[in-house]
Each structure stands twice: as structure tokens, then as C-alpha cells.
């Protein structure tokens, strides 16, 4: 979650000639209100039916409304687990690629229209490396959690006349709308391209659900390990309550019982191979008073691959998957606003989403494809919201100008609107980074 001020200096207020691509990457939910919640093997929309189906610099900031962390990832109770360095780098690489695509959309939309661009940056903060080409400064910055495209509008150090026809602020409304919207369009196209690549390369996963909850991994020296739970076990019942076939709440049902019973015996009916038996597990107590047993959980599903027979089938499969994921993103966003009092506490920041991505990367290549597609779609949808510090907020100001017959709002008013939005997003982002860092498993263990 980052902030880039107007090109003039790092201390000047944000100029209104900038739009921000900030994403609350909401974790697409199928269960608990409202965000992204996926099985360990990501849900495809071709599964067998069983469960519910702008200082004019653009800034990409990462804020992710989240949900129950049970099902997009293999569940490590109760916090986040980064796992291997390689998987973390893969997840961070996915985020960086999506940011670059978004900002490239803004950049190309301006450049191809002859609009002056002054900066293209990946990351925020101090510059680590840079070069100049065609009057544009390209840079990599210290904090790789966003990016921006900078324009020389309202830059007091610029020698470009204020009435230059190729400054973004002096262009017709349609030209500016194209530039502001281009980041969203780029992410939508990229999301479809990712899904299409998945269809052609590895196929789409088709899920066949079975009863119970799978235990893919058990942490050494955890409560589950001490009491005899093994990787590959399937939990069929908990405290005498039979678990249903895979559905949106099946993992959460197990998680909720464990969290509510720290230091109290929990009885699990377990299937191991062809044998069923009962294991008593006593959850350890977290610093927040909830229970944990140190396992990863996922729905008990069998995955097969659906591959196209020809290019027309590939387009068909990719299209269905694309629209299915888009529907999930829009539906989860709607659920968030309808249940905001419940979902506000489930917002996650970039640390959490990289942790989620790292676990997805460790579990399956399919998951990494879908993870990347979902991030793109979330970024696109959230950025269209008409809020300050988002592309949609900048778009709203331009459309308001059009409704006023081409009369712009006073410069100071635009600056105040954008500055307030950016400051709110900055403070929220810092809060989420600290909170999500404290939720990391190894941090919890240290505490």
C-alpha cells in the first residue's frame, strides 16, 4: 500500500491530475461474507455440480478485502504461512506482473495518443535503478507493492508550458477517459490471456467432491502431530458431527470448532487409507485465545483436467471460466457492501495476499494461474469504484466535468478530494501490513 505524490517532489500534495489504481483485492468468496475463498485446488466453473456454483500519476496500491482464509489456501491455523522462499517469490512475481500490466495500460493509452508522460515506476519510495528514454524516467523503487505512471501536469519543475496541448489535463475528455480506463482494460485482457494459457497448457481442473475435509499437511511439533494426525488423513466428523460433501462451509466448520476449543479435547473421525477411526486432538492456544492444531485443511476433492480438442473449444472453455470468475468477483463485492459491518474486519493487505499466493504456488500450478487471473479481475473491478484514490474516482471527476459543460472543479478542491482518499488508503494499508505481519505463523510462534 503505497503513495506517490505529484512529480514535483515527494512532499508536495497530490495533484488532481492523477488517478490511482488501488486494489482491494477481495478474496472471492463462496462462503463466509464476502471475499476470496477457494479450495486448495482452485474451483473451476466447469466442475461437476455439487456445491454452489489523481496527481496524474497512476498509483497501484494493494489492499485486499478478504474473507475466511480457509479455502483459497490450504488452511494453516490460524494465521498465514509463507512457506518456501521460492513460492513467496512466485506470488510476489505475480503481483508485480499484474501491477506492471496495469500501469502499462495507462502508459500506452497516453503514449499512443501523444500525451506527455514523465515517469513509469514499479514500486514506490527510493529509486533503486532508473534510466531515461524519450523524456520518460523508468525506475524500479524500493517498495515493490505498487507502481505509477507520472505526468508532468502541474509539475513546477517542468519546463513544459502550462497550456501545452499534449498535457493530459489539456486533452479532450474522451482522451482522458481512455487513459484513466486503460489500466482496468489491460488487467481484464491479461486475466483472459492467463485463463486461455491455462486451458491450452495444463487444462482446466474439474472437481469431483467427496465427504470430509482433507489434511494435506501437518506441522511438526504441532498439536495435530503430537496427537497422531497425519498428512493425507481425511476428517469425516468432528465432535460427533458428520461433515457433508465438499461445500462452501465444510472447511470453516472444522476450523470454527478447533478455534473455539483451545486446550480442550476435540474428537475427530478420521479416514486413513481404508480404515476409519477416532483421534482426540487437544488444540494449542493462540495469543488471541483461540485454538490451533497446526494443520493445513482443504476440501476433499478429486481433480481431473479438462483439455480442449481444438482452438474453438479452448476459447469456449476460457470464456466460461472468465465469466464465471468475473461473476464471483462482482458477487463477492456486492456481498461485502451488503455485509460491511461483518466484512470490514476481514480486509487483508499485501502481506496476507502474498502469503496466500505462496501457499497456492506450493500446492498447484493450476492455482497459480487462477490466483493471477483473480488478482487481475479484482484490481479491475475495485479500480472502477467511484472513490478518491481509485481510477474510478478520477473517472468520476472527469465525467463530472463533462456534465458541467467542460468546466473543471477548482484545482484546490480536486487536490483535497484526491489527497483525502490517498491518505485514507495509505493509513489503512499501513495498518493492514502491520496486522497481517503479526498474523504470520512464524511471527505468532515468536510471540
XYZ file of C-alpha atoms in Angstrom:
447
model
C 0.000 0.000 0.000
C 1.882 2.985 -1.219
C 1.667 6.604 -2.084
C 3.268 8.581 -4.860
C 2.992 12.340 -4.719
C 2.974 14.669 -7.670
C 6.063 14.637 -9.826
C 7.281 17.870 -8.316
C 8.526 16.459 -5.053
C 7.890 13.782 -2.507
C 6.464 16.310 -0.099
C 4.108 18.197 -2.358
C 0.393 17.414 -2.145
C -1.013 15.034 -4.700
C -2.088 16.783 -7.847
C -5.635 16.271 -9.100
C -4.228 15.309 -12.457
C -3.579 11.822 -11.233
C -5.575 8.678 -10.963
C -4.861 5.774 -8.766
C -5.118 2.107 -9.415
C -5.648 0.845 -5.914
C -6.899 -2.608 -5.392
C -8.728 -4.010 -2.514
C -8.056 -7.451 -3.734
C -11.034 -9.143 -2.291
C -10.675 -12.807 -1.796
C -13.512 -14.065 -3.852
C -15.824 -15.845 -1.718
C -18.080 -18.709 -1.951
C -18.703 -18.875 1.712
C -18.481 -16.517 4.638
C -19.106 -12.930 3.726
C -17.726 -11.992 1.315
C -14.325 -12.421 -0.306
C -11.983 -14.732 -1.992
C -12.291 -18.221 -0.708
C -11.071 -21.057 -2.801
C -10.287 -24.696 -2.320
C -6.699 -25.844 -2.221
C -7.213 -26.980 -5.783
C -8.909 -23.888 -7.167
C -12.503 -24.119 -8.072
C -13.247 -24.122 -11.765
C -16.535 -23.162 -13.315
C -16.545 -26.410 -15.223
C -16.727 -28.540 -12.106
C -19.226 -31.316 -11.548
C -22.284 -29.741 -9.934
C -22.356 -30.370 -6.223
C -21.525 -27.167 -4.359
C -22.748 -23.605 -5.168
C -21.660 -22.968 -8.319
C -5.065 11.754 -9.317
C -1.790 13.866 -9.078
C -1.938 12.493 -12.804
C 0.295 9.781 -11.740
C -1.389 6.448 -11.622
C -0.766 4.569 -8.455
C -1.280 0.927 -7.833
C -1.844 0.199 -4.182
C -2.625 -3.144 -2.706
C -5.466 -3.559 -0.273
C -7.374 -6.745 -0.207
C -10.757 -7.159 1.337
C -10.514 -10.724 2.441
C -12.674 -13.351 3.900
C -12.375 -16.586 5.682
C -8.893 -17.734 4.927
C -9.884 -21.332 4.816
C -10.388 -22.262 1.250
C -8.296 -20.295 -1.198
C -5.331 -21.705 0.585
C -4.612 -24.912 2.304
C -5.515 -23.714 5.762
C -2.720 -23.191 8.257
C -4.457 -22.436 11.509
C -4.947 -19.684 12.413
C -2.592 -17.273 10.658
C -0.621 -17.095 7.461
C 2.301 -19.276 6.485
C 4.733 -18.045 3.839
C 6.365 -21.414 3.310
C 9.341 -21.621 0.938
C 11.219 -18.622 -0.412
C 10.568 -19.851 -3.941
C 6.785 -19.819 -3.512
C 6.913 -16.358 -1.939
C 8.913 -15.058 -4.897
C 6.412 -16.634 -7.305
C 3.488 -14.937 -5.553
C 5.326 -11.605 -5.404
C 6.214 -12.016 -9.080
C 2.560 -12.483 -9.959
C 1.656 -9.294 -8.089
C 4.461 -7.351 -9.750
C 3.455 -8.556 -13.227
C -0.144 -7.507 -12.640
C 0.959 -4.073 -11.426
C 3.211 -3.632 -14.465
C 0.384 -4.650 -16.814
C -1.991 -2.184 -15.171
C 0.438 0.703 -15.364
C 1.475 -0.237 -18.908
C -2.178 0.128 -19.885
C -2.203 3.727 -18.633
C 1.205 4.406 -20.171
C 0.378 3.082 -23.660
C -3.011 4.805 -23.730
C -1.244 8.127 -23.099
C 1.840 7.496 -25.236
C -0.110 6.337 -28.299
C -2.263 9.466 -28.134
C 0.797 11.719 -27.971
C 0.125 12.717 -24.356
C 3.246 13.671 -22.414
C 4.404 11.113 -19.827
C 7.250 11.834 -17.409
C 7.639 8.689 -15.286
C 6.981 4.961 -15.242
C 7.818 3.255 -11.951
C 7.494 -0.201 -10.488
C 7.334 0.181 -6.736
C 7.347 3.257 -4.552
C 9.820 5.087 -2.383
C 13.563 5.487 -3.018
C 14.808 4.694 -6.527
C 16.955 1.558 -6.789
C 17.616 1.740 -10.529
C 16.495 4.017 -13.330
C 17.125 5.067 -16.906
C 15.709 7.735 -19.190
C 14.381 7.269 -22.710
C 12.317 9.641 -24.839
C 11.928 12.087 -21.939
C 10.461 9.372 -19.682
C 12.132 8.202 -16.463
C 11.775 4.439 -15.981
C 12.569 3.264 -12.449
C 12.455 0.380 -10.019
C 11.814 1.512 -6.453
C 12.439 0.147 -3.019
C 8.944 -0.966 -2.039
C 7.537 -3.323 -4.695
C 3.928 -3.065 -3.591
C 2.602 -0.896 -6.370
C 3.567 1.331 -9.245
C 2.692 4.542 -11.011
C 2.769 6.422 -14.279
C 3.653 10.092 -13.778
C 2.594 13.004 -15.953
C 4.207 16.459 -15.962
C 0.886 18.225 -15.332
C 1.163 20.761 -12.505
C 4.861 19.980 -12.005
C 6.521 23.299 -11.073
C 9.922 21.935 -12.149
C 8.721 21.108 -15.634
C 9.720 23.406 -18.483
C 6.624 22.426 -20.480
C 4.230 25.375 -20.867
C 1.102 25.021 -18.763
C -1.082 25.438 -21.839
C 0.701 22.709 -23.840
C -1.949 20.820 -25.816
C -0.295 17.474 -25.074
C -0.515 17.727 -21.312
C -3.083 15.267 -20.055
C -5.104 17.933 -18.257
C -5.475 19.885 -21.513
C -6.699 16.962 -23.593
C -10.370 16.433 -24.503
C -12.477 14.500 -22.031
C -12.573 11.362 -24.199
C -8.758 11.217 -24.355
C -8.519 11.418 -20.578
C -11.227 8.807 -20.088
C -9.273 6.425 -22.319
C -6.074 6.939 -20.306
C -7.805 6.538 -16.949
C -9.688 3.409 -18.045
C -6.765 1.754 -19.814
C -5.301 0.161 -16.698
C -8.559 -1.641 -15.978
C -8.876 -2.758 -19.602
C -5.302 -4.063 -19.539
C -5.987 -6.158 -16.427
C -9.174 -7.619 -17.912
C -7.343 -8.623 -21.087
C -4.473 -10.051 -19.051
C -6.889 -12.085 -16.912
C -8.440 -13.652 -20.014
C -4.997 -14.319 -21.505
C -3.936 -16.117 -18.302
C -7.038 -18.327 -18.333
C -6.628 -19.056 -22.056
C -2.984 -20.015 -21.457
C -4.067 -22.315 -18.636
C -6.644 -24.003 -20.884
C -4.067 -24.629 -23.610
C -1.140 -25.631 -21.381
C -2.463 -27.619 -18.420
C -6.229 -27.701 -18.931
C -8.973 -26.619 -16.575
C -9.358 -28.532 -13.314
C -12.688 -30.289 -12.835
C -13.625 -31.080 -9.265
C -15.338 -34.215 -8.012
C -16.213 -33.784 -4.323
C -16.149 -36.412 -1.567
C -17.235 -36.291 2.048
C -14.992 -34.800 4.689
C -12.007 -32.465 4.843
C -8.551 -33.402 3.580
C -5.421 -32.804 5.696
C -2.663 -32.098 3.130
C -0.016 -31.197 5.700
C 0.688 -31.395 9.427
C 3.237 -29.076 11.007
C 5.987 -30.749 13.051
C 5.622 -30.456 16.838
C 2.052 -29.167 16.475
C -0.950 -30.406 18.441
C -2.090 -32.453 15.449
C 1.352 -34.045 15.108
C 1.550 -34.897 18.820
C -1.889 -36.491 18.830
C -1.395 -38.651 15.749
C -2.934 -36.823 12.784
C -1.017 -37.488 9.544
C -0.811 -35.810 6.127
C -3.324 -37.426 3.781
C -5.877 -38.126 6.512
C -9.486 -37.225 5.798
C -11.581 -35.806 8.646
C -15.080 -37.276 8.313
C -16.618 -35.926 11.520
C -15.713 -33.569 14.365
C -17.102 -33.989 17.876
C -19.653 -36.461 16.535
C -20.914 -34.100 13.806
C -20.686 -35.699 10.373
C -19.155 -33.455 7.730
C -21.030 -33.080 4.450
C -19.686 -33.455 0.950
C -17.457 -30.614 -0.145
C -19.279 -27.310 0.075
C -18.537 -23.687 0.827
C -18.571 -24.172 4.620
C -17.037 -27.589 5.101
C -13.509 -26.371 5.943
C -14.835 -23.477 8.009
C -16.916 -25.898 10.060
C -13.795 -27.753 11.200
C -11.837 -24.544 11.708
C -14.555 -22.964 13.847
C -14.738 -25.937 16.213
C -10.955 -26.008 16.634
C -10.723 -22.278 17.273
C -13.454 -22.461 19.923
C -11.788 -25.259 21.883
C -8.266 -24.282 22.977
C -6.785 -26.816 25.433
C -9.966 -28.928 25.220
C -10.092 -32.303 23.549
C -11.651 -32.352 20.076
C -12.661 -35.747 18.678
C -12.030 -36.310 15.000
C -13.331 -39.259 12.993
C -10.535 -39.882 10.515
C -10.266 -41.937 7.337
C -6.754 -43.221 6.686
C -6.467 -45.474 3.662
C -9.348 -47.930 4.038
C -9.651 -47.564 7.812
C -11.875 -45.255 9.837
C -11.035 -44.443 13.458
C -11.290 -41.665 16.040
C -8.461 -39.389 17.186
C -8.590 -36.983 20.100
C -6.679 -33.748 19.446
C -6.135 -31.010 22.039
C -5.688 -27.648 20.283
C -2.913 -25.341 21.463
C -3.913 -21.838 22.497
C -3.053 -18.805 20.362
C -2.153 -15.437 21.832
C -5.682 -14.294 20.958
C -7.205 -17.151 22.961
C -8.332 -19.252 20.002
C -7.320 -22.832 19.364
C -4.932 -24.147 16.719
C -3.714 -27.622 15.829
C -1.124 -26.786 13.144
C -2.578 -28.364 10.020
C -3.491 -27.383 6.529
C -7.041 -28.204 5.506
C -8.748 -28.340 2.133
C -11.993 -29.708 0.725
C -11.794 -33.409 -0.052
C -11.944 -33.323 -3.821
C -10.519 -35.243 -6.738
C -9.198 -33.136 -9.592
C -9.226 -34.146 -13.234
C -8.161 -31.992 -16.175
C -10.434 -30.854 -18.977
C -8.460 -30.182 -22.141
C -9.798 -28.697 -25.376
C -9.803 -30.750 -28.557
C -9.375 -27.698 -30.777
C -8.864 -23.950 -30.628
C -12.613 -23.249 -30.674
C -13.129 -25.363 -27.564
C -10.211 -23.549 -25.943
C -11.909 -20.187 -26.500
C -15.185 -21.656 -25.235
C -13.656 -23.053 -22.024
C -11.651 -19.886 -21.384
C -14.719 -17.714 -21.917
C -16.847 -19.724 -19.489
C -14.128 -19.677 -16.857
C -13.512 -15.953 -17.369
C -17.166 -15.018 -16.970
C -17.544 -17.367 -14.020
C -14.645 -15.777 -12.172
C -15.875 -12.292 -13.071
C -19.300 -13.129 -11.660
C -17.698 -14.351 -8.428
C -15.685 -11.136 -8.101
C -18.749 -8.935 -8.656
C -20.937 -11.040 -6.388
C -18.409 -11.025 -3.559
C -18.004 -7.263 -3.888
C -21.784 -6.894 -3.621
C -21.844 -9.135 -0.558
C -19.103 -7.045 1.014
C -21.091 -3.837 0.774
C -24.285 -5.574 1.919
C -22.494 -7.013 4.978
C -19.921 -4.299 5.516
C -20.096 -4.346 9.305
C -19.095 -8.018 9.256
C -16.617 -7.861 6.382
C -14.685 -4.726 7.390
C -12.595 -6.687 9.883
C -11.687 -9.208 7.187
C -9.782 -6.795 4.962
C -6.264 -8.019 4.211
C -3.192 -6.261 2.865
C -0.299 -7.211 0.575
C 1.468 -9.318 3.204
C -1.575 -11.569 3.528
C -2.147 -11.884 -0.178
C 1.490 -12.843 -0.817
C 1.144 -15.468 1.925
C -1.973 -16.799 0.223
C -0.257 -16.741 -3.160
C 2.779 -18.545 -1.741
C 0.645 -21.391 -0.468
C -1.229 -21.583 -3.757
C 2.095 -21.695 -5.621
C 3.292 -24.559 -3.414
C 0.117 -26.559 -3.902
C -0.607 -26.472 -7.629
C 0.259 -24.793 -10.914
C -3.462 -24.566 -11.652
C -3.899 -22.499 -8.515
C -1.225 -20.034 -9.572
C -2.974 -19.439 -12.907
C -6.287 -18.829 -11.207
C -4.685 -16.754 -8.464
C -3.204 -14.453 -11.128
C -6.481 -14.214 -13.049
C -8.385 -13.364 -9.875
C -5.931 -10.654 -8.875
C -6.343 -9.045 -12.287
C -10.128 -9.139 -12.138
C -10.187 -7.832 -8.569
C -7.892 -4.974 -9.480
C -10.044 -4.114 -12.473
C -13.363 -4.189 -10.615
C -12.204 -2.366 -7.490
C -10.495 0.362 -9.507
C -13.764 1.201 -11.213
C -15.390 2.187 -7.922
C -16.002 5.970 -7.901
C -13.856 6.591 -4.828
C -10.949 9.001 -4.318
C -7.547 7.358 -4.830
C -9.037 4.878 -7.325
C -9.164 5.093 -11.112
C -12.935 5.253 -10.739
C -12.609 8.378 -8.590
C -10.570 10.125 -11.275
C -13.028 8.951 -13.897
C -15.889 10.363 -11.836
C -14.190 13.774 -11.714
C -13.759 13.777 -15.490
C -17.388 12.761 -16.042
C -18.491 15.477 -13.608
C -16.525 17.940 -15.696
C -18.376 16.711 -18.788
C -21.721 17.108 -17.007
C -20.750 20.696 -16.109
C -20.271 21.511 -19.765
C -16.480 21.207 -19.696
C -15.985 23.318 -16.568
C -13.484 21.699 -14.218
C -13.773 21.727 -10.458
C -11.444 24.213 -8.763
C -7.900 22.833 -8.624
C -7.719 23.135 -4.835
C -10.965 21.180 -4.406
C -9.735 18.374 -6.661
C -6.485 18.231 -4.710
C -8.356 17.963 -1.417
C -10.602 15.190 -2.713
C -7.727 13.117 -4.063
C -5.422 13.834 -1.122
C -8.014 12.724 1.418
C -8.625 9.482 -0.465
C -4.934 8.732 -0.883
C -4.200 9.460 2.771
C -7.014 7.151 3.898
C -5.756 4.354 1.675
C -2.185 4.910 2.902
C -3.134 4.716 6.576
C -5.365 1.711 6.013
C -2.599 -0.013 4.080
C -0.034 0.552 6.830
C -2.468 -0.801 9.402
C -3.132 -3.913 7.320
C 0.559 -4.573 6.697
C 1.270 -4.483 10.444
C -1.763 -6.601 11.323
C -1.153 -9.215 8.630
C 2.533 -9.430 9.538
C 1.555 -10.200 13.130
C -0.726 -12.952 11.775
C 2.136 -14.767 10.045
C 2.694 -18.182 11.588
C 6.374 -17.689 12.363
C 5.651 -14.287 13.950
C 2.914 -15.861 16.072
C 5.345 -18.571 17.135
C 7.870 -15.908 18.187
C 5.224 -14.103 20.194
